[in-house]
């Protein structure tokens, strides 16, 4: 039972990380039609910002360092939108995608040149690394926090999208951007808000990824965002609830297989997962919650 | 209220609007007629800044706004009920109305206006919290017009408000437009369906293949059999 609960918390925190990242990808895609391949760099930027903050503030003040990671990711997401994506907004979607690829490569290489290939250690606050005892259970603080923060962030996002004018406008813009403009709502503001939210979610994920890894390197954003992309596709690309479901489903699947596969085949975990996804997509090409697109012209 | 001069709109090689000038005075109801593909929607979109003008100037409410953005023009008091209604189907009826009022911050005034439209169209009150896509075509049109009035515009431009609706519903829509006229709103109504709109309009323009082929009072147009027959497929009186 204890073992089960611990694995459940593992699944919840890993799934939460994927869900945060998948949501960020989905929110930008739904508003802009842009698959932001530079999303992983938001995590990396958050990581390096925390590294710098440790140099400046010292490790004693984790409550200062964590928000630095989040704020850096938000700032950077908004900056990217302004200088890189806005100029090509009217261009075909593939232009934006290439732009995102380019930015991703430029940032990775800048980190390699200016900071170096070796991971930089970012010591985490000690209390984050502790376990707490709940009855007979020992739960790592970082995982409890990650699960809690994810659920909190998703709840806040739902409230925001339902109850603020700009949130409602973002939902409307996902289907019909020009009519949103006819309401007098500024397109720039809608897009900037989408990027800021994607940065916030990536920044939260970055804080927890850093806490677990303890170090930042130029490519640290790649794998989590690849997984998040898969999660978003499984959930239905562009659907926000789909991104959350896809993220948690992937986290649960990974943890379950990790815990149950015999050690001789444990190395094939991802192969099992991707096969299952391939089968799912054969039957539901639009993902779990995606709307069925018109594939007619290609078949 | 609106003076548009020498407007041209091109889509690549396609000249959708050619050197069109129209004039809408304060409190006027003006009809813009013409067959499918004449360039009516393109003209409207260019007036509100959704498609770029190749040439021409627009003066709105005594200010030159030829280069203003859509968002700016709406804030200055233009409003459009687009062709095909374009309600936000995933959003609730209430959320649609709320977005219509996005440029306003007077909470009490917004609530008052919302009540006004819910009283006028009780079905919108009944469906206030359900997704707008479940409304019928006519109900969606009522919602679309209400939504475009939530910004308290000085000039409302409607693009084919009767499109695809049953005659009984069309009558209701035109009755509502008469109410708007009584409220003192300035209206520019785009239609293919000339007969109904000429009953409520003061003046009319007829557009064909991008150019104005007639302008005058609604009466003059109704009595000019040639234009009616040639461009609007109707018998003149
Ligand atoms: N986005 C567009 N791209 C290219 N051509 C267009 C576009 N919109 C309209 N057109 C063309 O411009 C002309 C005028 O269209 P439109 O303004 O929709 O006419 P109307 O509203 O009077 O039916 C038509 O020939 C139409 O095919
Ligand atoms: Mg049209």
Coordinates of C-alpha atoms in Angstrom, one line a residue, chain A residues 38-289:
Chain A
X38 CA 11.7 26.8 -28.4
X39 CA 9.5 26.0 -25.4
X40 CA 12.2 23.9 -23.9
X41 CA 14.6 26.8 -23.9
X42 CA 12.2 28.6 -21.5
X43 CA 13.1 25.8 -19.0
X44 CA 16.8 26.2 -19.7
X45 CA 16.6 30.0 -19.3
X46 CA 14.8 29.5 -16.0
X47 CA 17.5 27.1 -15.0
X48 CA 20.4 29.5 -15.9
X49 CA 18.6 32.4 -14.2
X50 CA 18.5 30.3 -11.0
X51 CA 22.2 29.5 -11.4
X52 CA 22.9 33.2 -11.7
X53 CA 20.6 34.0 -8.7
X54 CA 22.6 31.6 -6.6
X55 CA 25.8 33.3 -7.5
X56 CA 24.2 36.7 -6.6
X57 CA 22.1 35.9 -3.6
X58 CA 23.7 32.7 -2.3
X59 CA 21.9 29.5 -1.5
X60 CA 20.6 30.7 1.8
X61 CA 17.6 32.3 0.2
X62 CA 15.7 29.7 -1.8
X63 CA 12.6 31.7 -1.6
X64 CA 14.4 34.3 -3.7
X65 CA 15.8 31.9 -6.1
X66 CA 12.7 29.9 -7.0
X67 CA 10.7 33.0 -8.2
X68 CA 13.8 34.1 -10.2
X69 CA 13.5 31.0 -12.3
X70 CA 9.8 31.5 -12.9
X71 CA 10.1 35.2 -13.6
X72 CA 13.0 34.7 -16.0
X73 CA 10.9 32.1 -18.0
X74 CA 7.9 34.5 -18.2
X75 CA 10.1 37.4 -19.2
X76 CA 11.9 35.4 -21.8
X77 CA 8.7 34.0 -23.3
X78 CA 7.2 37.5 -23.7
X79 CA 10.5 38.7 -25.2
X80 CA 10.6 35.8 -27.7
X81 CA 7.1 36.7 -28.8
X82 CA 7.9 40.3 -29.2
X83 CA 11.2 40.1 -31.1
X84 CA 10.9 36.7 -32.9
X85 CA 7.3 35.6 -33.4
X86 CA 5.4 38.9 -33.9
X87 CA 7.3 39.9 -37.1
X88 CA 6.3 36.6 -38.7
X89 CA 2.8 36.3 -37.3
X90 CA 1.2 37.0 -40.6
X91 CA 3.4 34.5 -42.4
X92 CA 2.4 30.8 -42.9
X93 CA 2.6 28.7 -39.8
X94 CA 5.7 26.8 -41.1
X95 CA 7.6 30.1 -40.9
X96 CA 6.9 30.4 -37.2
X97 CA 8.0 26.8 -36.7
X98 CA 11.3 27.4 -38.4
X99 CA 11.8 30.5 -36.4
X100 CA 11.2 28.5 -33.2
X101 CA 13.7 25.9 -34.4
X102 CA 16.2 28.6 -35.2
X103 CA 15.8 30.3 -31.8
X104 CA 16.2 27.0 -30.0
X105 CA 19.5 26.2 -31.8
X106 CA 20.8 29.7 -31.3
X107 CA 20.1 29.6 -27.6
X108 CA 21.5 26.2 -27.0
X109 CA 24.7 27.2 -28.8
X110 CA 24.9 30.5 -27.0
X111 CA 24.7 28.6 -23.7
X112 CA 27.5 26.3 -24.9
X113 CA 29.7 29.2 -25.9
X114 CA 29.1 31.6 -23.1
X115 CA 28.5 29.2 -20.2
X116 CA 30.1 26.0 -21.3
X117 CA 29.2 22.4 -21.9
X118 CA 29.4 21.2 -18.4
X119 CA 26.3 21.3 -16.2
X120 CA 26.4 24.0 -13.6
X121 CA 25.4 23.0 -10.2
X122 CA 22.5 24.9 -8.6
X123 CA 22.2 23.8 -5.0
X124 CA 18.7 23.5 -3.9
X125 CA 17.2 24.6 -0.7
X126 CA 17.7 21.9 1.9
X127 CA 14.1 21.8 3.0
X128 CA 13.1 20.9 -0.6
X129 CA 15.2 17.8 -0.4
X130 CA 13.7 16.5 2.8
X131 CA 11.1 13.8 3.2
X132 CA 8.0 14.3 5.4
X133 CA 6.4 11.5 7.3
X134 CA 2.7 11.1 6.8
X135 CA 1.6 8.3 9.1
X136 CA 3.9 5.4 8.0
X137 CA 4.6 7.1 4.7
X138 CA 7.7 9.0 3.8
X139 CA 7.1 11.4 1.0
X140 CA 9.7 13.7 -0.6
X141 CA 8.8 17.4 -0.1
X142 CA 9.7 18.3 -3.7
X143 CA 7.2 15.8 -5.1
X144 CA 4.4 16.8 -2.8
X145 CA 5.0 20.4 -3.7
X146 CA 5.2 19.7 -7.4
X147 CA 1.9 17.8 -7.4
X148 CA 0.3 20.6 -5.3
X149 CA 1.7 23.4 -7.4
X150 CA 0.6 21.8 -10.7
X151 CA -2.9 21.3 -9.5
X152 CA -3.0 24.8 -8.1
X153 CA -1.6 26.3 -11.4
X154 CA -4.1 24.3 -13.5
X155 CA -7.0 25.5 -11.2
X156 CA -5.9 29.1 -11.5
X157 CA -5.6 28.8 -15.2
X158 CA -9.1 27.4 -15.5
X159 CA -10.4 30.3 -13.4
X160 CA -8.5 32.8 -15.5
X161 CA -9.8 31.4 -18.8
X162 CA -13.4 31.4 -17.6
X163 CA -13.6 34.6 -15.6
X164 CA -11.4 37.2 -17.1
X165 CA -12.2 39.0 -20.4
X166 CA -8.8 38.3 -21.7
X167 CA -9.1 34.7 -20.8
X168 CA -12.4 34.4 -22.6
X169 CA -10.9 36.2 -25.5
X170 CA -8.1 33.7 -25.7
X171 CA -10.6 30.9 -25.9
X172 CA -12.5 32.7 -28.6
X173 CA -9.3 33.5 -30.5
X174 CA -8.4 29.8 -30.7
X175 CA -11.3 29.5 -33.2
X176 CA -11.7 32.9 -34.8
X177 CA -9.0 35.5 -34.2
X178 CA -10.3 38.1 -36.6
X179 CA -13.8 38.3 -34.9
X180 CA -12.0 38.7 -31.5
X181 CA -10.3 41.8 -33.1
X182 CA -13.7 43.0 -34.2
X183 CA -14.6 43.2 -30.5
X184 CA -11.8 45.8 -30.1
X185 CA -9.6 43.4 -28.3
X186 CA -5.9 43.9 -29.2
X187 CA -4.4 40.9 -31.0
X188 CA -1.0 41.7 -29.5
X189 CA -2.4 41.5 -26.0
X190 CA -4.0 38.1 -26.6
X191 CA -0.8 36.7 -28.0
X192 CA 1.4 38.2 -25.4
X193 CA -0.8 36.8 -22.6
X194 CA -0.6 33.3 -24.2
X195 CA 3.2 33.5 -24.2
X196 CA 3.3 34.9 -20.7
X197 CA 1.2 32.0 -19.4
X198 CA 3.3 29.4 -21.3
X199 CA 6.4 31.0 -19.7
X200 CA 4.8 30.9 -16.3
X201 CA 4.0 27.2 -16.6
X202 CA 7.4 26.4 -18.1
X203 CA 9.1 28.4 -15.2
X204 CA 7.2 26.4 -12.6
X205 CA 8.2 23.2 -14.3
X206 CA 11.8 24.5 -14.5
X207 CA 12.0 25.0 -10.7
X208 CA 11.0 21.4 -10.1
X209 CA 13.2 20.0 -12.8
X210 CA 16.1 21.9 -11.3
X211 CA 15.3 20.7 -7.8
X212 CA 15.5 17.1 -9.0
X213 CA 18.5 17.5 -11.2
X214 CA 20.5 19.9 -9.1
X215 CA 22.2 21.3 -12.2
X216 CA 21.5 23.2 -15.4
X217 CA 23.0 22.4 -18.9
X218 CA 22.3 23.8 -22.3
X219 CA 20.1 20.9 -23.4
X220 CA 18.1 20.3 -20.3
X221 CA 14.8 21.6 -21.8
X222 CA 14.9 19.2 -24.7
X223 CA 13.6 15.9 -23.2
X224 CA 10.9 17.3 -21.0
X225 CA 9.4 19.3 -23.9
X226 CA 9.6 16.4 -26.3
X227 CA 7.6 14.4 -23.7
X228 CA 5.2 17.3 -23.3
X229 CA 4.8 17.5 -27.0
X230 CA 3.9 13.8 -27.1
X231 CA 1.5 14.4 -24.2
X232 CA -0.2 17.3 -26.0
X233 CA -0.6 15.2 -29.2
X234 CA -2.1 12.3 -27.2
X235 CA -4.5 14.7 -25.4
X236 CA -5.4 16.4 -28.7
X237 CA -3.1 19.1 -29.9
X238 CA -4.4 22.6 -29.1
X239 CA -6.9 21.4 -26.5
X240 CA -6.1 22.7 -23.0
X241 CA -7.9 20.0 -21.1
X242 CA -6.4 17.5 -23.5
X243 CA -2.9 18.7 -22.6
X244 CA -3.5 18.1 -18.9
X245 CA -5.0 14.7 -19.5
X246 CA -2.2 13.8 -21.9
X247 CA 0.4 15.0 -19.4
X248 CA -0.9 13.0 -16.5
X249 CA -1.6 9.9 -18.7
X250 CA 2.0 9.9 -19.9
X251 CA 3.4 10.4 -16.4
X252 CA 1.2 7.6 -15.0
X253 CA 2.2 5.3 -17.9
X254 CA 5.9 5.9 -17.4
X255 CA 5.8 5.4 -13.6
X256 CA 3.6 2.3 -13.9
X257 CA 5.8 0.6 -16.4
X258 CA 8.9 1.6 -14.5
X259 CA 7.5 -0.1 -11.4
X260 CA 6.0 -3.2 -13.0
X261 CA 8.2 -4.2 -15.9
X262 CA 10.7 -7.0 -15.2
X263 CA 14.2 -5.6 -15.1
X264 CA 15.2 -7.5 -18.3
X265 CA 12.8 -5.4 -20.4
X266 CA 12.7 -2.2 -18.3
X267 CA 15.0 -0.6 -20.8
X268 CA 12.3 -0.8 -23.4
X269 CA 9.9 1.3 -21.3
X270 CA 9.6 4.1 -23.9
X271 CA 9.3 1.6 -26.7
X272 CA 6.2 0.2 -25.0
X273 CA 4.8 3.6 -24.4
X274 CA 5.3 4.9 -27.9
X275 CA 3.8 1.7 -29.3
X276 CA 0.7 2.2 -27.2
X277 CA 0.5 5.9 -28.4
X278 CA 0.8 4.8 -32.0
X279 CA -2.1 2.4 -31.6
X280 CA -4.2 5.1 -29.8
X281 CA -3.5 7.6 -32.6
X282 CA -4.4 5.0 -35.2
X283 CA -7.9 4.9 -33.7
X284 CA -8.1 8.6 -32.7
X285 CA -5.8 10.6 -34.9
X286 CA -7.0 13.8 -33.3
X287 CA -5.9 12.6 -29.8
X288 CA -8.2 12.1 -26.8
X289 CA -9.9 15.4 -26.7

